[in-house]
Amino acid sequence: MSSSPSDPFSTGRPIDHVGVAVDDLDAASAPYRALGLAPLADEVVEGQGVHVRAFQAGDSLIELLAAARPDSPIARFLERRGPGLHHVAFRSQDLDTDIAALQAAGARFVDPTPRPGRAGTRAVFLHPSWGEGVLIELVEHV
Ligand code: CO
């Protein structure tokens, strides 16, 4: 078995963050503060139309995602389903290689072109139909 960090079938790929769709960052922060997690600085990711508040949880983050504009994907998600788990993000050491490997394996992307994410990251989303109902993100820290 390969242990390459860019091997999409490796067992060692860490979870970078879990994204949670929320109506209000402050109200939604309460449970995480009560759990003893401290928020990092809020950030707006313009390309995704979200306000992000991240809480450090070990080596991973909980990212609360509020709509920054009414036509953003998060706004549509909240309209359809209300607040709750939105996506799981795995870390990529080499996003372009991972994308090529997943495309070769027949994976379906929301959009295979990497976009800017929080904190200077690059990210792509795999389609929930490919993720068995889960929106999966790959994120590369550059
Ligand atoms: Co994310």
Coordinates of N, CA and C and ligand atoms in Angstrom, one line a residue:
M1 N 0.9 -1.2 0.0 CA 0.0 0.0 0.0 C 0.9 1.2 0.0
S2 N 0.5 2.2 -0.8 CA 1.3 3.4 -0.9 C 1.0 4.3 0.3
S3 N 2.1 5.0 0.8 CA 1.9 5.9 1.9 C 2.1 7.4 1.4
S4 N 2.1 7.5 0.1 CA 2.3 8.9 -0.4 C 1.1 9.8 0.0
P5 N 1.4 11.0 0.5 CA 0.4 11.9 1.0 C -0.6 12.3 -0.1
S6 N -0.1 12.2 -1.4 CA -0.9 12.6 -2.5 C -1.7 11.5 -3.1
D7 N -1.5 10.3 -2.5 CA -2.3 9.1 -3.0 C -3.7 9.2 -2.4
P8 N -4.7 9.4 -3.3 CA -6.1 9.6 -2.8 C -6.6 8.4 -2.1
F9 N -5.9 7.2 -2.2 CA -6.4 6.0 -1.6 C -5.6 5.7 -0.4
S10 N -4.7 6.6 0.0 CA -3.9 6.4 1.2 C -4.8 6.4 2.4
T11 N -4.4 5.7 3.5 CA -5.2 5.7 4.7 C -4.8 6.9 5.6
G12 N -3.8 7.6 5.2 CA -3.3 8.6 6.2 C -3.7 10.1 5.9
R13 N -4.7 10.3 5.1 CA -5.0 11.7 4.7 C -5.8 12.3 5.9
P14 N -5.2 13.4 6.4 CA -5.9 14.0 7.6 C -7.1 14.9 7.2
I15 N -8.0 15.0 8.2 CA -9.1 15.9 8.0 C -8.6 17.3 8.3
D16 N -8.8 18.2 7.4 CA -8.4 19.6 7.6 C -9.4 20.4 8.4
H17 N -10.7 20.2 8.0 CA -11.7 20.9 8.7 C -13.1 20.3 8.4
V18 N -14.0 20.6 9.3 CA -15.4 20.2 9.0 C -16.2 21.6 8.9
G19 N -16.9 21.7 7.8 CA -17.7 22.9 7.6 C -19.1 22.8 8.0
V20 N -19.6 23.8 8.8 CA -20.9 23.8 9.3 C -21.6 25.0 8.9
A21 N -22.7 24.9 8.2 CA -23.5 26.0 7.7 C -24.3 26.6 8.9
V22 N -24.3 27.9 9.1 CA -25.0 28.6 10.2 C -25.6 29.8 9.7
D23 N -26.7 30.2 10.4 CA -27.4 31.5 10.2 C -26.6 32.6 10.7
D24 N -26.0 32.4 11.9 CA -25.4 33.5 12.7 C -24.2 33.0 13.3
L25 N -23.0 33.6 13.0 CA -21.7 33.2 13.5 C -21.7 33.2 15.1
D26 N -22.2 34.3 15.6 CA -22.1 34.4 17.1 C -22.9 33.4 17.8
A27 N -24.2 33.3 17.4 CA -25.1 32.3 18.0 C -24.5 30.9 17.9
A28 N -24.0 30.6 16.7 CA -23.6 29.2 16.4 C -22.2 28.9 17.1
S29 N -21.5 29.9 17.5 CA -20.3 29.7 18.2 C -20.4 29.2 19.6
A30 N -21.6 29.4 20.2 CA -21.8 29.0 21.6 C -21.4 27.6 22.0
P31 N -21.9 26.6 21.2 CA -21.5 25.2 21.6 C -20.0 25.0 21.6
Y32 N -19.3 25.6 20.6 CA -17.9 25.3 20.5 C -17.1 26.0 21.5
R33 N -17.6 27.2 21.9 CA -16.9 27.9 23.0 C -17.1 27.1 24.3
A34 N -18.4 26.6 24.5 CA -18.7 25.8 25.7 C -17.8 24.6 25.7
L35 N -17.4 24.1 24.6 CA -16.5 22.9 24.5 C -15.1 23.3 24.8
G36 N -14.8 24.6 24.9 CA -13.5 25.0 25.2 C -12.6 25.3 24.0
L37 N -13.3 25.4 22.9 CA -12.5 25.8 21.7 C -12.5 27.3 21.5
A38 N -11.3 27.8 21.0 CA -11.2 29.2 20.9 C -11.2 29.6 19.4
P39 N -12.0 30.6 19.0 CA -12.0 31.0 17.6 C -10.8 31.7 17.1
L40 N -10.4 31.4 15.9 CA -9.4 32.2 15.2 C -10.1 33.4 14.6
A41 N -9.3 34.3 13.9 CA -9.9 35.5 13.4 C -10.9 35.1 12.3
D42 N -12.0 35.9 12.3 CA -13.0 35.7 11.2 C -12.4 36.1 9.9
E43 N -13.0 35.5 8.8 CA -12.5 35.8 7.5 C -13.6 35.7 6.5
V44 N -13.6 36.6 5.5 CA -14.6 36.5 4.4 C -13.9 35.8 3.2
V45 N -14.4 34.7 2.7 CA -13.9 34.1 1.5 C -14.8 34.6 0.4
E46 N -14.4 35.6 -0.4 CA -15.3 36.3 -1.4 C -15.7 35.3 -2.4
G47 N -14.8 34.5 -2.9 CA -15.1 33.6 -4.0 C -16.2 32.6 -3.7
Q48 N -16.3 32.2 -2.4 CA -17.4 31.3 -2.0 C -18.5 32.0 -1.3
G49 N -18.4 33.3 -1.2 CA -19.5 34.1 -0.6 C -19.8 33.7 0.8
V50 N -18.8 33.4 1.6 CA -19.0 33.0 3.0 C -18.2 33.9 4.0
H51 N -18.8 34.1 5.2 CA -18.1 34.5 6.4 C -17.7 33.2 7.1
V52 N -16.4 33.1 7.4 CA -15.9 31.9 8.1 C -15.4 32.3 9.5
R53 N -15.8 31.5 10.5 CA -15.2 31.5 11.8 C -14.7 30.1 12.1
A54 N -13.4 30.0 12.3 CA -12.7 28.7 12.5 C -12.4 28.5 14.0
F55 N -12.6 27.4 14.5 CA -12.2 26.9 15.8 C -11.2 25.8 15.7
Q56 N -10.1 26.0 16.4 CA -9.0 24.9 16.3 C -9.5 23.8 17.2
A57 N -9.5 22.6 16.7 CA -9.8 21.4 17.4 C -8.7 20.3 17.1
G58 N -7.7 20.3 17.9 CA -6.6 19.5 17.7 C -5.9 19.9 16.4
D59 N -5.6 19.0 15.5 CA -5.0 19.3 14.2 C -6.0 19.8 13.1
S60 N -7.2 19.8 13.5 CA -8.3 20.1 12.5 C -9.0 21.4 13.0
L61 N -9.9 21.9 12.1 CA -10.7 23.0 12.4 C -12.2 22.7 12.3
I62 N -13.0 23.4 13.1 CA -14.4 23.4 12.8 C -14.6 24.8 12.2
E63 N -15.2 24.8 11.0 CA -15.4 26.1 10.3 C -16.9 26.4 10.3
L64 N -17.3 27.5 10.9 CA -18.7 27.9 10.8 C -18.8 28.8 9.6
L65 N -19.8 28.5 8.8 CA -19.9 29.2 7.5 C -21.3 29.9 7.4
A66 N -21.2 31.2 7.4 CA -22.4 32.0 7.2 C -22.4 32.7 5.9
A67 N -23.6 32.9 5.3 CA -23.7 33.5 3.9 C -23.2 34.9 4.0
A68 N -22.4 35.3 3.0 CA -21.9 36.7 2.9 C -22.8 37.4 1.8
R69 N -23.5 36.6 1.0 CA -24.4 37.2 0.1 C -25.5 36.2 -0.2
P70 N -26.7 36.7 -0.7 CA -27.9 35.9 -0.8 C -27.8 34.8 -1.9
D71 N -26.9 35.0 -2.8 CA -26.8 34.0 -3.9 C -25.6 33.0 -3.8
S72 N -25.0 33.0 -2.6 CA -23.9 32.1 -2.4 C -24.4 30.7 -2.1
P73 N -23.6 29.7 -2.4 CA -24.0 28.3 -2.2 C -24.4 28.0 -0.8
I74 N -23.8 28.7 0.2 CA -24.2 28.5 1.6 C -25.6 29.0 1.9
A75 N -25.9 30.2 1.2 CA -27.2 30.7 1.4 C -28.3 29.8 0.9
R76 N -28.0 29.2 -0.3 CA -28.9 28.2 -0.9 C -29.1 27.0 0.0
F77 N -27.9 26.5 0.5 CA -27.9 25.3 1.4 C -28.8 25.6 2.6
L78 N -28.6 26.8 3.2 CA -29.4 27.1 4.4 C -30.9 27.2 4.1
E79 N -31.2 27.8 3.0 CA -32.6 27.9 2.5 C -33.2 26.5 2.4
R80 N -32.5 25.6 1.8 CA -33.0 24.2 1.6 C -33.1 23.4 2.8
R81 N -32.0 23.4 3.6 CA -31.8 22.4 4.6 C -31.7 23.0 6.1
G82 N -31.5 24.3 6.2 CA -31.3 24.9 7.5 C -29.8 24.6 7.9
P83 N -29.5 25.1 9.1 CA -28.1 25.0 9.6 C -27.8 23.5 9.9
G84 N -26.5 23.2 9.7 CA -26.0 21.9 10.0 C -24.7 21.6 9.3
L85 N -24.3 20.3 9.4 CA -23.1 19.9 8.7 C -23.2 20.2 7.2
H86 N -22.1 20.7 6.7 CA -22.1 21.1 5.3 C -21.1 20.3 4.4
H87 N -19.8 20.2 4.9 CA -18.8 19.5 4.2 C -17.7 19.0 5.1
V88 N -17.0 18.0 4.6 CA -15.8 17.5 5.2 C -14.6 17.8 4.3
A89 N -13.5 18.4 4.8 CA -12.4 18.8 4.0 C -11.2 18.0 4.4
F90 N -10.6 17.4 3.4 CA -9.3 16.6 3.7 C -8.1 17.4 3.1
R91 N -7.0 17.2 3.8 CA -5.8 18.0 3.4 C -5.2 17.3 2.2
S92 N -4.7 18.1 1.3 CA -3.9 17.7 0.2 C -2.5 18.3 0.2
Q93 N -1.5 17.5 0.0 CA -0.1 18.0 -0.1 C 0.1 18.5 -1.5
D94 N -0.6 18.0 -2.5 CA -0.4 18.4 -3.9 C -1.8 18.3 -4.6
L95 N -2.4 19.4 -4.6 CA -3.8 19.4 -5.0 C -4.0 19.1 -6.5
D96 N -3.1 19.6 -7.3 CA -3.2 19.3 -8.8 C -3.0 17.8 -9.1
T97 N -2.1 17.2 -8.4 CA -1.9 15.7 -8.5 C -3.1 15.0 -8.0
D98 N -3.6 15.4 -6.9 CA -4.8 14.7 -6.4 C -6.0 14.8 -7.3
I99 N -6.2 16.0 -7.9 CA -7.3 16.3 -8.8 C -7.2 15.4 -10.0
A100 N -6.0 15.3 -10.6 CA -5.7 14.5 -11.8 C -6.0 13.0 -11.5
A101 N -5.5 12.6 -10.3 CA -5.7 11.1 -9.9 C -7.2 10.8 -9.7
L102 N -7.9 11.8 -9.1 CA -9.3 11.5 -8.8 C -10.1 11.6 -10.2
Q103 N -9.7 12.5 -11.0 CA -10.4 12.5 -12.3 C -10.2 11.2 -13.1
A104 N -8.9 10.7 -13.0 CA -8.6 9.5 -13.7 C -9.4 8.3 -13.1
A105 N -9.7 8.4 -11.8 CA -10.5 7.4 -11.1 C -12.0 7.6 -11.3
G106 N -12.4 8.6 -12.1 CA -13.8 8.8 -12.4 C -14.6 9.7 -11.4
A107 N -13.9 10.3 -10.5 CA -14.6 11.1 -9.5 C -15.3 12.3 -10.2
R108 N -16.4 12.7 -9.6 CA -17.1 13.9 -10.1 C -16.9 15.1 -9.2
F109 N -16.6 16.2 -9.8 CA -16.3 17.4 -9.0 C -17.4 18.4 -9.2
V110 N -17.7 19.2 -8.1 CA -18.5 20.4 -8.3 C -17.9 21.3 -9.4
D111 N -16.6 21.4 -9.2 CA -15.7 22.2 -10.2 C -14.3 21.8 -9.9
P112 N -13.6 21.2 -10.9 CA -12.3 20.7 -10.7 C -11.2 21.8 -10.7
T113 N -11.6 23.1 -10.9 CA -10.6 24.2 -10.9 C -10.4 24.7 -9.5
P114 N -9.2 24.6 -8.9 CA -9.0 25.1 -7.5 C -9.4 26.5 -7.4
R115 N -10.0 26.8 -6.2 CA -10.4 28.2 -5.9 C -9.7 28.6 -4.6
P116 N -9.6 29.9 -4.4 CA -9.0 30.3 -3.1 C -10.0 30.0 -1.9
G117 N -9.4 29.5 -0.8 CA -10.2 29.2 0.4 C -9.7 30.1 1.5
R118 N -10.1 29.7 2.7 CA -9.7 30.4 3.9 C -8.2 30.4 4.1
A119 N -7.6 31.4 4.6 CA -6.2 31.5 5.1 C -5.2 31.1 3.9
G120 N -5.6 31.6 2.7 CA -4.6 31.4 1.6 C -4.6 30.0 1.0
T121 N -5.5 29.2 1.4 CA -5.5 27.8 0.9 C -6.1 27.8 -0.6
R122 N -5.9 26.7 -1.3 CA -6.5 26.4 -2.5 C -7.4 25.2 -2.3
A123 N -8.6 25.2 -2.9 CA -9.5 24.1 -2.6 C -10.4 23.7 -3.8
V124 N -10.8 22.5 -3.8 CA -11.8 22.0 -4.7 C -12.9 21.2 -4.0
F125 N -14.1 21.1 -4.5 CA -15.1 20.3 -3.9 C -15.5 19.2 -4.9
L126 N -15.6 18.0 -4.3 CA -16.2 16.9 -5.0 C -17.7 16.8 -4.9
H127 N -18.3 16.4 -5.9 CA -19.8 16.4 -5.9 C -20.4 15.5 -4.8
P128 N -21.4 15.9 -4.1 CA -22.0 15.0 -3.1 C -22.5 13.7 -3.7
S129 N -22.8 13.7 -5.0 CA -23.3 12.4 -5.5 C -22.1 11.4 -5.6
W130 N -20.9 11.9 -5.7 CA -19.7 11.1 -5.7 C -19.4 10.7 -4.3
G131 N -19.6 11.6 -3.3 CA -19.3 11.4 -1.9 C -20.4 10.7 -1.1
E132 N -21.3 10.0 -1.9 CA -22.4 9.2 -1.2 C -23.2 10.2 -0.3
G133 N -23.5 11.4 -0.8 CA -24.3 12.3 0.0 C -23.5 13.3 0.8
V134 N -22.2 13.1 0.8 CA -21.3 14.1 1.5 C -20.5 15.0 0.6
L135 N -20.6 16.3 0.8 CA -19.8 17.2 0.0 C -18.4 17.1 0.6
I136 N -17.4 16.7 -0.2 CA -16.0 16.5 0.2 C -15.2 17.6 -0.4
E137 N -14.4 18.2 0.4 CA -13.4 19.3 -0.1 C -12.0 18.7 0.0
L138 N -11.2 19.1 -0.9 CA -9.7 18.9 -0.8 C -9.1 20.3 -0.6
V139 N -8.2 20.4 0.3 CA -7.6 21.7 0.6 C -6.1 21.6 0.7
E140 N -5.5 22.5 0.0 CA -4.0 22.6 0.0 C -3.5 23.9 0.7
H141 N -2.7 23.7 1.7 CA -2.1 24.9 2.3 C -0.8 25.3 1.5
V142 N -0.8 26.5 1.0 CA 0.3 26.9 0.1 C 1.2 27.9 0.9
Ligands
CO1 CO -14.2 24.0 3.7

